Each structure stands twice: as C-alpha cells, then as structure tokens.
C-alpha cells in the first residue's frame, strides 16, 4: 500500500468519534484581513484509493474540491489576492456494508499550499498535510455507504477540507498581515508612538 493510502488506512478502520459540524457558509466569513481568492488550483492525478472504497475519478475529485474552495473562500471580498493550491493525495468513500460501528468511514487526505499573489511568494515553507473525516452523525455511525451516494460523500469531505484549510489560515494570521494569535492590534497612542519612533530613526 502506498504512503498516502497508509495515512488513511488506520483512521478509516478505527475512527469512532469526530466533530459534528454544521454548514457555516451562511455565516459571515472569518477574519482574514484583506483576503480575496485568486487562483483555485486542485490536482488529483497522483491520488491513491484505499482498497475499501467506492470509485471516484480524478476529474470528480478536482471538481468537488474546487467547488468547496470557491464556496468558502469566494465569500471574501478583500483586495489582496491569495492563491490556493490543493493536492488530493488519497481517499476512501465508504461503500455499502454491514451497519455496525466499525463499518468503513469516508476519509480524505490532502496537501495544501497558499501564495501571496502580489509578492509571488509561497507563504508556507512545506505543504500542509491534512486528513479529513466525515462528520459523525446518524448516517455515518452506521457507515455513510448505506445512506449517502458517493457524490454526497465527496461533497461532504471537500466541504470539511476547505474549512480545515481556512482554520489553518486562521492559525497563521501573519500571512494576512493580522496580529499574531494572542496579540491585539496596535491602535491609537500605541500605533502613533510606533510610527513616530520609526520616523525618528
């Protein structure tokens, strides 16, 4: 079994808990400064399929992931362009099976990168590898292969993957000229004093 597929094999069998999630796209987007989505690049030509899985094509995964990225990051209306690149590395789409707790769960492995378009600079030193699970709900507890089509499984995993990428961005606010986590932006007298000090040098 290839390395990307091995990233999924154990969680696929042993996953018993996962965070429940709601569709938050109707909520205001999180603070990413002056972010606006530029290129939305998704490649899946080297992905691996875990043996216990429904089939899905390269084109289907690229389309599902690009839509999820557009849906999430297309809401931002800033003026500073950032390009997102995602590689679909491996996947498993739970097939119909015996409805027990250990029936296969759907899971997706991706690698994400982000670029500042104006600076023509990649912001992360290494690709961010993420393993994405389906949500634990009444359907997936018994195995989503029994209750969902493969298209629904792909859409759900892609949605969760795009949200995980957004959370990764929020964990690195300096990429978007925002204060580091735990620090407040300088305002009023503090900002003025810093500007005055810089001018005096």
GROMACS .gro file of N, CA, C and O in nm, residues 75-174:
model
  400
   75UNK      N    1  -1.630   3.395  -0.067
   75UNK     CA    2  -1.708   3.491   0.012
   75UNK      C    3  -1.625   3.613   0.051
   75UNK      O    4  -1.681   3.717   0.085
   76UNK      N    5  -1.494   3.600   0.048
   76UNK     CA    6  -1.406   3.709   0.090
   76UNK      C    7  -1.397   3.814  -0.020
   76UNK      O    8  -1.383   3.780  -0.138
   77UNK      N    9  -1.402   3.941   0.019
   77UNK     CA   10  -1.409   4.049  -0.079
   77UNK      C   11  -1.299   4.152  -0.059
   77UNK      O   12  -1.319   4.271  -0.081
   78UNK      N   13  -1.182   4.107  -0.017
   78UNK     CA   14  -1.070   4.199   0.001
   78UNK      C   15  -1.005   4.238  -0.132
   78UNK      O   16  -1.058   4.210  -0.238
   79UNK      N   17  -0.889   4.301  -0.123
   79UNK     CA   18  -0.820   4.348  -0.244
   79UNK      C   19  -0.682   4.285  -0.261
   79UNK      O   20  -0.614   4.311  -0.360
   80UNK      N   21  -0.642   4.204  -0.163
   80UNK     CA   22  -0.511   4.140  -0.171
   80UNK      C   23  -0.530   3.994  -0.212
   80UNK      O   24  -0.594   3.917  -0.141
   81UNK      N   25  -0.475   3.958  -0.325
   81UNK     CA   26  -0.502   3.828  -0.386
   81UNK      C   27  -0.411   3.720  -0.326
   81UNK      O   28  -0.290   3.737  -0.315
   82UNK      N   29  -0.475   3.610  -0.290
   82UNK     CA   30  -0.403   3.490  -0.244
   82UNK      C   31  -0.446   3.372  -0.331
   82UNK      O   32  -0.564   3.358  -0.362
   83UNK      N   33  -0.349   3.290  -0.369
   83UNK     CA   34  -0.377   3.172  -0.450
   83UNK      C   35  -0.367   3.047  -0.363
   83UNK      O   36  -0.277   3.034  -0.282
   84UNK      N   37  -0.462   2.957  -0.380
   84UNK     CA   38  -0.467   2.834  -0.301
   84UNK      C   39  -0.443   2.715  -0.393
   84UNK      O   40  -0.504   2.704  -0.500
   85UNK      N   41  -0.354   2.628  -0.350
   85UNK     CA   42  -0.328   2.504  -0.424
   85UNK      C   43  -0.352   2.384  -0.334
   85UNK      O   44  -0.303   2.381  -0.220
   86UNK      N   45  -0.427   2.288  -0.382
   86UNK     CA   46  -0.458   2.168  -0.304
   86UNK      C   47  -0.432   2.044  -0.388
   86UNK      O   48  -0.476   2.035  -0.504
   87UNK      N   49  -0.361   1.950  -0.330
   87UNK     CA   50  -0.341   1.819  -0.390
   87UNK      C   51  -0.426   1.717  -0.316
   87UNK      O   52  -0.420   1.708  -0.194
   88UNK      N   53  -0.509   1.644  -0.390
   88UNK     CA   54  -0.583   1.533  -0.332
   88UNK      C   55  -0.490   1.412  -0.334
   88UNK      O   56  -0.453   1.363  -0.440
   89UNK      N   57  -0.448   1.367  -0.216
   89UNK     CA   58  -0.346   1.262  -0.207
   89UNK      C   59  -0.405   1.121  -0.199
   89UNK      O   60  -0.350   1.027  -0.256
   90UNK      N   61  -0.512   1.105  -0.124
   90UNK     CA   62  -0.572   0.973  -0.106
   90UNK      C   63  -0.715   0.989  -0.056
   90UNK      O   64  -0.750   1.093  -0.001
   91UNK      N   65  -0.795   0.887  -0.079
   91UNK     CA   66  -0.933   0.895  -0.035
   91UNK      C   67  -0.990   0.756  -0.010
   91UNK      O   68  -0.938   0.654  -0.058
   92UNK      N   69  -1.096   0.755   0.067
   92UNK     CA   70  -1.178   0.636   0.085
   92UNK      C   71  -1.322   0.682   0.097
   92UNK      O   72  -1.354   0.767   0.179
   93UNK      N   73  -1.407   0.628   0.013
   93UNK     CA   74  -1.550   0.657   0.017
   93UNK      C   75  -1.620   0.530   0.065
   93UNK      O   76  -1.617   0.427  -0.003
   94UNK      N   77  -1.680   0.537   0.183
   94UNK     CA   78  -1.738   0.419   0.245
   94UNK      C   79  -1.839   0.352   0.151
   94UNK      O   80  -1.932   0.416   0.103
   95UNK      N   81  -1.820   0.223   0.126
   95UNK     CA   82  -1.915   0.150   0.042
   95UNK      C   83  -2.032   0.098   0.125
   95UNK      O   84  -2.025   0.097   0.249
   96UNK      N   85  -2.139   0.055   0.060
   96UNK     CA   86  -2.245  -0.011   0.136
   96UNK      C   87  -2.188  -0.131   0.209
   96UNK      O   88  -2.104  -0.204   0.157
   97UNK      N   89  -2.230  -0.153   0.334
   97UNK     CA   90  -2.176  -0.263   0.412
   97UNK      C   91  -2.264  -0.295   0.530
   97UNK      O   92  -2.376  -0.246   0.542
   98UNK      N   93  -2.210  -0.372   0.621
   98UNK     CA   94  -2.285  -0.413   0.740
   98UNK      C   95  -2.299  -0.292   0.832
   98UNK      O   96  -2.200  -0.226   0.864
   99UNK      N   97  -2.420  -0.258   0.877
   99UNK     CA   98  -2.441  -0.138   0.960
   99UNK      C   99  -2.398  -0.158   1.105
   99UNK      O  100  -2.479  -0.174   1.194
  100UNK      N  101  -2.265  -0.157   1.127
  100UNK     CA  102  -2.212  -0.164   1.262
  100UNK      C  103  -2.117  -0.048   1.283
  100UNK      O  104  -2.077   0.019   1.188
  101UNK      N  105  -2.079  -0.023   1.408
  101UNK     CA  106  -1.997   0.093   1.441
  101UNK      C  107  -1.867   0.093   1.363
  101UNK      O  108  -1.816   0.198   1.323
  102UNK      N  109  -1.808  -0.024   1.338
  102UNK     CA  110  -1.679  -0.030   1.271
  102UNK      C  111  -1.690  -0.037   1.120
  102UNK      O  112  -1.590  -0.064   1.053
  103UNK      N  113  -1.808  -0.016   1.064
  103UNK     CA  114  -1.816  -0.014   0.918
  103UNK      C  115  -1.735   0.103   0.866
  103UNK      O  116  -1.717   0.204   0.933
  104UNK      N  117  -1.679   0.090   0.745
  104UNK     CA  118  -1.583   0.190   0.695
  104UNK      C  119  -1.640   0.331   0.694
  104UNK      O  120  -1.757   0.354   0.665
  105UNK      N  121  -1.554   0.426   0.726
  105UNK     CA  122  -1.589   0.568   0.723
  105UNK      C  123  -1.520   0.633   0.605
  105UNK      O  124  -1.411   0.593   0.564
  106UNK      N  125  -1.581   0.737   0.550
  106UNK     CA  126  -1.518   0.811   0.441
  106UNK      C  127  -1.411   0.904   0.497
  106UNK      O  128  -1.428   0.963   0.603
  107UNK      N  129  -1.300   0.916   0.425
  107UNK     CA  130  -1.188   0.996   0.471
  107UNK      C  131  -1.109   1.044   0.350
  107UNK      O  132  -1.110   0.980   0.244
  108UNK      N  133  -1.045   1.158   0.366
  108UNK     CA  134  -0.973   1.223   0.256
  108UNK      C  135  -0.840   1.277   0.307
  108UNK      O  136  -0.834   1.333   0.416
  109UNK      N  137  -0.734   1.260   0.228
  109UNK     CA  138  -0.603   1.316   0.263
  109UNK      C  139  -0.565   1.418   0.156
  109UNK      O  140  -0.573   1.390   0.036
  110UNK      N  141  -0.527   1.538   0.200
  110UNK     CA  142  -0.488   1.645   0.108
  110UNK      C  143  -0.357   1.709   0.153
  110UNK      O  144  -0.315   1.694   0.266
  111UNK      N  145  -0.296   1.782   0.061
  111UNK     CA  146  -0.184   1.870   0.093
  111UNK      C  147  -0.219   2.008   0.039
  111UNK      O  148  -0.256   2.022  -0.077
  112UNK      N  149  -0.208   2.111   0.126
  112UNK     CA  150  -0.249   2.246   0.089
  112UNK      C  151  -0.130   2.342   0.089
  112UNK      O  152  -0.036   2.327   0.168
  113UNK      N  153  -0.135   2.441  -0.001
  113UNK     CA  154  -0.036   2.547  -0.009
  113UNK      C  155  -0.107   2.679  -0.038
  113UNK      O  156  -0.216   2.681  -0.094
  114UNK      N  157  -0.042   2.791   0.000
  114UNK     CA  158  -0.101   2.922  -0.025
  114UNK      C  159   0.009   3.019  -0.067
  114UNK      O  160   0.121   3.014  -0.016
  115UNK      N  161  -0.024   3.105  -0.163
  115UNK     CA  162   0.070   3.204  -0.217
  115UNK      C  163   0.014   3.345  -0.204
  115UNK      O  164  -0.106   3.368  -0.222
  116UNK      N  165   0.101   3.440  -0.173
  116UNK     CA  166   0.069   3.582  -0.183
  116UNK      C  167   0.093   3.620  -0.327
  116UNK      O  168   0.207   3.619  -0.375
  117UNK      N  169  -0.013   3.654  -0.400
  117UNK     CA  170  -0.001   3.677  -0.544
  117UNK      C  171   0.085   3.798  -0.576
  117UNK      O  172   0.169   3.793  -0.668
  118UNK      N  173   0.067   3.908  -0.504
  118UNK     CA  174   0.142   4.031  -0.534
  118UNK      C  175   0.292   4.011  -0.513
  118UNK      O  176   0.375   4.060  -0.589
  119UNK      N  177   0.328   3.936  -0.409
  119UNK     CA  178   0.469   3.912  -0.378
  119UNK      C  179   0.526   3.794  -0.456
  119UNK      O  180   0.647   3.769  -0.451
  120UNK      N  181   0.435   3.720  -0.525
  120UNK     CA  182   0.477   3.598  -0.594
  120UNK      C  183   0.556   3.508  -0.499
  120UNK      O  184   0.663   3.457  -0.531
  121UNK      N  185   0.498   3.490  -0.379
  121UNK     CA  186   0.569   3.418  -0.274
  121UNK      C  187   0.479   3.313  -0.210
  121UNK      O  188   0.365   3.341  -0.175
  122UNK      N  189   0.534   3.193  -0.196
  122UNK     CA  190   0.463   3.088  -0.122
  122UNK      C  191   0.478   3.117   0.027
  122UNK      O  192   0.588   3.141   0.076
  123UNK      N  193   0.366   3.115   0.101
  123UNK     CA  194   0.367   3.157   0.240
  123UNK      C  195   0.401   3.044   0.338
  123UNK      O  196   0.451   3.071   0.447
  124UNK      N  197   0.373   2.921   0.303
  124UNK     CA  198   0.407   2.809   0.390
  124UNK      C  199   0.532   2.739   0.338
  124UNK      O  200   0.545   2.714   0.217
  125UNK      N  201   0.624   2.710   0.429
  125UNK     CA  202   0.751   2.650   0.389
  125UNK      C  203   0.732   2.512   0.328
  125UNK      O  204   0.796   2.476   0.228
  126UNK      N  205   0.642   2.433   0.386
  126UNK     CA  206   0.614   2.299   0.337
  126UNK      C  207   0.464   2.283   0.322
  126UNK      O  208   0.385   2.347   0.392
  127UNK      N  209   0.424   2.196   0.229
  127UNK     CA  210   0.282   2.169   0.211
  127UNK      C  211   0.219   2.119   0.340
  127UNK      O  212   0.278   2.038   0.412
  128UNK      N  213   0.100   2.169   0.371
  128UNK     CA  214   0.028   2.130   0.492
  128UNK      C  215  -0.054   2.004   0.464
  128UNK      O  216  -0.151   2.006   0.387
  129UNK      N  217  -0.015   1.893   0.525
  129UNK     CA  218  -0.087   1.767   0.505
  129UNK      C  219  -0.202   1.759   0.605
  129UNK      O  220  -0.183   1.784   0.724
  130UNK      N  221  -0.319   1.723   0.555
  130UNK     CA  222  -0.437   1.715   0.640
  130UNK      C  223  -0.512   1.586   0.609
  130UNK      O  224  -0.522   1.544   0.494
  131UNK      N  225  -0.565   1.524   0.713
  131UNK     CA  226  -0.652   1.409   0.698
  131UNK      C  227  -0.791   1.449   0.744
  131UNK      O  228  -0.810   1.495   0.857
  132UNK      N  229  -0.887   1.437   0.654
  132UNK     CA  230  -1.022   1.491   0.674
  132UNK      C  231  -1.121   1.375   0.689
  132UNK      O  232  -1.123   1.284   0.606
  133UNK      N  233  -1.203   1.382   0.793
  133UNK     CA  234  -1.302   1.278   0.817
  133UNK      C  235  -1.442   1.330   0.787
  133UNK      O  236  -1.468   1.449   0.791
  134UNK      N  237  -1.532   1.236   0.762
  134UNK     CA  238  -1.672   1.274   0.751
  134UNK      C  239  -1.724   1.303   0.891
  134UNK      O  240  -1.667   1.259   0.991
  135UNK      N  241  -1.832   1.377   0.899
  135UNK     CA  242  -1.890   1.411   1.029
  135UNK      C  243  -1.956   1.289   1.091
  135UNK      O  244  -2.011   1.204   1.020
  136UNK      N  245  -1.952   1.283   1.222
  136UNK     CA  246  -2.019   1.175   1.294
  136UNK      C  247  -2.165   1.214   1.314
  136UNK      O  248  -2.196   1.306   1.389
  137UNK      N  249  -2.253   1.146   1.242
  137UNK     CA  250  -2.395   1.175   1.256
  137UNK      C  251  -2.472   1.044   1.247
  137UNK      O  252  -2.414   0.935   1.243
  138UNK      N  253  -2.602   1.055   1.242
  138UNK     CA  254  -2.683   0.934   1.238
  138UNK      C  255  -2.657   0.848   1.118
  138UNK      O  256  -2.673   0.725   1.121
  139UNK      N  257  -2.611   0.911   1.007
  139UNK     CA  258  -2.582   0.835   0.886
  139UNK      C  259  -2.446   0.767   0.895
  139UNK      O  260  -2.431   0.649   0.866
  140UNK      N  261  -2.343   0.845   0.933
  140UNK     CA  262  -2.208   0.792   0.927
  140UNK      C  263  -2.177   0.692   1.037
  140UNK      O  264  -2.085   0.612   1.025
  141UNK      N  265  -2.252   0.695   1.148
  141UNK     CA  266  -2.228   0.597   1.254
  141UNK      C  267  -2.247   0.456   1.201
  141UNK      O  268  -2.175   0.363   1.238
  142UNK      N  269  -2.346   0.438   1.116
  142UNK     CA  270  -2.371   0.306   1.060
  142UNK      C  271  -2.299   0.286   0.928
  142UNK      O  272  -2.315   0.185   0.863
  143UNK      N  273  -2.219   0.384   0.888
  143UNK     CA  274  -2.149   0.376   0.761
  143UNK      C  275  -2.224   0.454   0.655
  143UNK      O  276  -2.335   0.419   0.617
  144UNK      N  277  -2.164   0.566   0.609
  144UNK     CA  278  -2.236   0.652   0.515
  144UNK      C  279  -2.257   0.584   0.381
  144UNK      O  280  -2.336   0.631   0.300
  145UNK      N  281  -2.187   0.473   0.356
  145UNK     CA  282  -2.211   0.400   0.232
  145UNK      C  283  -2.352   0.346   0.222
  145UNK      O  284  -2.403   0.321   0.113
  146UNK      N  285  -2.417   0.331   0.337
  146UNK     CA  286  -2.555   0.281   0.338
  146UNK      C  287  -2.656   0.392   0.312
  146UNK      O  288  -2.768   0.364   0.270
  147UNK      N  289  -2.619   0.515   0.341
  147UNK     CA  290  -2.717   0.623   0.341
  147UNK      C  291  -2.687   0.736   0.244
  147UNK      O  292  -2.774   0.819   0.218
  148UNK      N  293  -2.563   0.742   0.191
  148UNK     CA  294  -2.525   0.852   0.104
  148UNK      C  295  -2.466   0.802  -0.027
  148UNK      O  296  -2.402   0.697  -0.031
  149UNK      N  297  -2.488   0.879  -0.132
  149UNK     CA  298  -2.424   0.848  -0.259
  149UNK      C  299  -2.277   0.887  -0.250
  149UNK      O  300  -2.236   0.964  -0.162
  150UNK      N  301  -2.196   0.840  -0.343
  150UNK     CA  302  -2.054   0.876  -0.340
  150UNK      C  303  -2.038   1.026  -0.367
  150UNK      O  304  -1.946   1.089  -0.313
  151UNK      N  305  -2.127   1.085  -0.448
  151UNK     CA  306  -2.121   1.229  -0.473
  151UNK      C  307  -2.145   1.308  -0.345
  151UNK      O  308  -2.079   1.409  -0.319
  152UNK      N  309  -2.240   1.262  -0.263
  152UNK     CA  310  -2.266   1.328  -0.135
  152UNK      C  311  -2.147   1.312  -0.040
  152UNK      O  312  -2.112   1.406   0.032
  153UNK      N  313  -2.085   1.196  -0.040
  153UNK     CA  314  -1.966   1.174   0.043
  153UNK      C  315  -1.852   1.266   0.000
  153UNK      O  316  -1.785   1.328   0.085
  154UNK      N  317  -1.829   1.277  -0.131
  154UNK     CA  318  -1.723   1.363  -0.181
  154UNK      C  319  -1.749   1.509  -0.147
  154UNK      O  320  -1.658   1.583  -0.108
  155UNK      N  321  -1.873   1.551  -0.162
  155UNK     CA  322  -1.908   1.691  -0.131
  155UNK      C  323  -1.885   1.720   0.017
  155UNK      O  324  -1.833   1.826   0.053
  156UNK      N  325  -1.923   1.626   0.104
  156UNK     CA  326  -1.907   1.648   0.249
  156UNK      C  327  -1.759   1.652   0.287
  156UNK      O  328  -1.717   1.738   0.366
  157UNK      N  329  -1.680   1.562   0.232
  157UNK     CA  330  -1.537   1.562   0.262
  157UNK      C  331  -1.469   1.688   0.208
  157UNK      O  332  -1.383   1.747   0.275
  158UNK      N  333  -1.507   1.731   0.090
  158UNK     CA  334  -1.447   1.851   0.031
  158UNK      C  335  -1.485   1.974   0.111
  158UNK      O  336  -1.402   2.064   0.133
  159UNK      N  337  -1.609   1.981   0.158
  159UNK     CA  338  -1.653   2.090   0.244
  159UNK      C  339  -1.567   2.095   0.370
  159UNK      O  340  -1.517   2.202   0.411
  160UNK      N  341  -1.549   1.981   0.435
  160UNK     CA  342  -1.468   1.976   0.557
  160UNK      C  343  -1.323   2.010   0.529
  160UNK      O  344  -1.255   2.071   0.613
  161UNK      N  345  -1.273   1.970   0.412
  161UNK     CA  346  -1.134   2.000   0.377
  161UNK      C  347  -1.115   2.151   0.359
  161UNK      O  348  -1.016   2.208   0.408
  162UNK      N  349  -1.206   2.217   0.289
  162UNK     CA  350  -1.195   2.361   0.269
  162UNK      C  351  -1.203   2.435   0.402
  162UNK      O  352  -1.131   2.533   0.425
  163UNK      N  353  -1.287   2.388   0.492
  163UNK     CA  354  -1.297   2.450   0.623
  163UNK      C  355  -1.168   2.428   0.702
  163UNK      O  356  -1.123   2.517   0.775
  164UNK      N  357  -1.106   2.311   0.689
  164UNK     CA  358  -0.979   2.285   0.757
  164UNK      C  359  -0.869   2.376   0.705
  164UNK      O  360  -0.784   2.423   0.781
  165UNK      N  361  -0.870   2.404   0.575
  165UNK     CA  362  -0.773   2.497   0.517
  165UNK      C  363  -0.794   2.637   0.574
  165UNK      O  364  -0.699   2.707   0.609
  166UNK      N  365  -0.919   2.679   0.586
  166UNK     CA  366  -0.950   2.810   0.644
  166UNK      C  367  -0.900   2.818   0.788
  166UNK      O  368  -0.842   2.919   0.829
  167UNK      N  369  -0.921   2.713   0.866
  167UNK     CA  370  -0.873   2.711   1.005
  167UNK      C  371  -0.720   2.720   1.007
  167UNK      O  372  -0.662   2.788   1.093
  168UNK      N  373  -0.654   2.653   0.916
  168UNK     CA  374  -0.508   2.660   0.906
  168UNK      C  375  -0.464   2.804   0.880
  168UNK      O  376  -0.369   2.853   0.940
  169UNK      N  377  -0.535   2.873   0.792
  169UNK     CA  378  -0.506   3.014   0.766
  169UNK      C  379  -0.522   3.096   0.894
  169UNK      O  380  -0.439   3.183   0.925
  170UNK      N  381  -0.630   3.071   0.968
  170UNK     CA  382  -0.655   3.147   1.091
  170UNK      C  383  -0.548   3.120   1.196
  170UNK      O  384  -0.525   3.205   1.282
  171UNK      N  385  -0.486   3.005   1.189
  171UNK     CA  386  -0.376   2.974   1.282
  171UNK      C  387  -0.246   3.043   1.242
  171UNK      O  388  -0.147   3.038   1.317
  172UNK      N  389  -0.245   3.108   1.125
  172UNK     CA  390  -0.125   3.177   1.076
  172UNK      C  391  -0.162   3.319   1.029
  172UNK      O  392  -0.145   3.354   0.912
  173UNK      N  393  -0.213   3.403   1.121
  173UNK     CA  394  -0.264   3.535   1.083
  173UNK      C  395  -0.158   3.626   1.022
  173UNK      O  396  -0.192   3.718   0.946
  174UNK      N  397  -0.029   3.603   1.054
  174UNK     CA  398   0.076   3.687   0.999
  174UNK      C  399   0.083   3.680   0.847
  174UNK      O  400   0.129   3.774   0.782
   0.00000   0.00000   0.00000
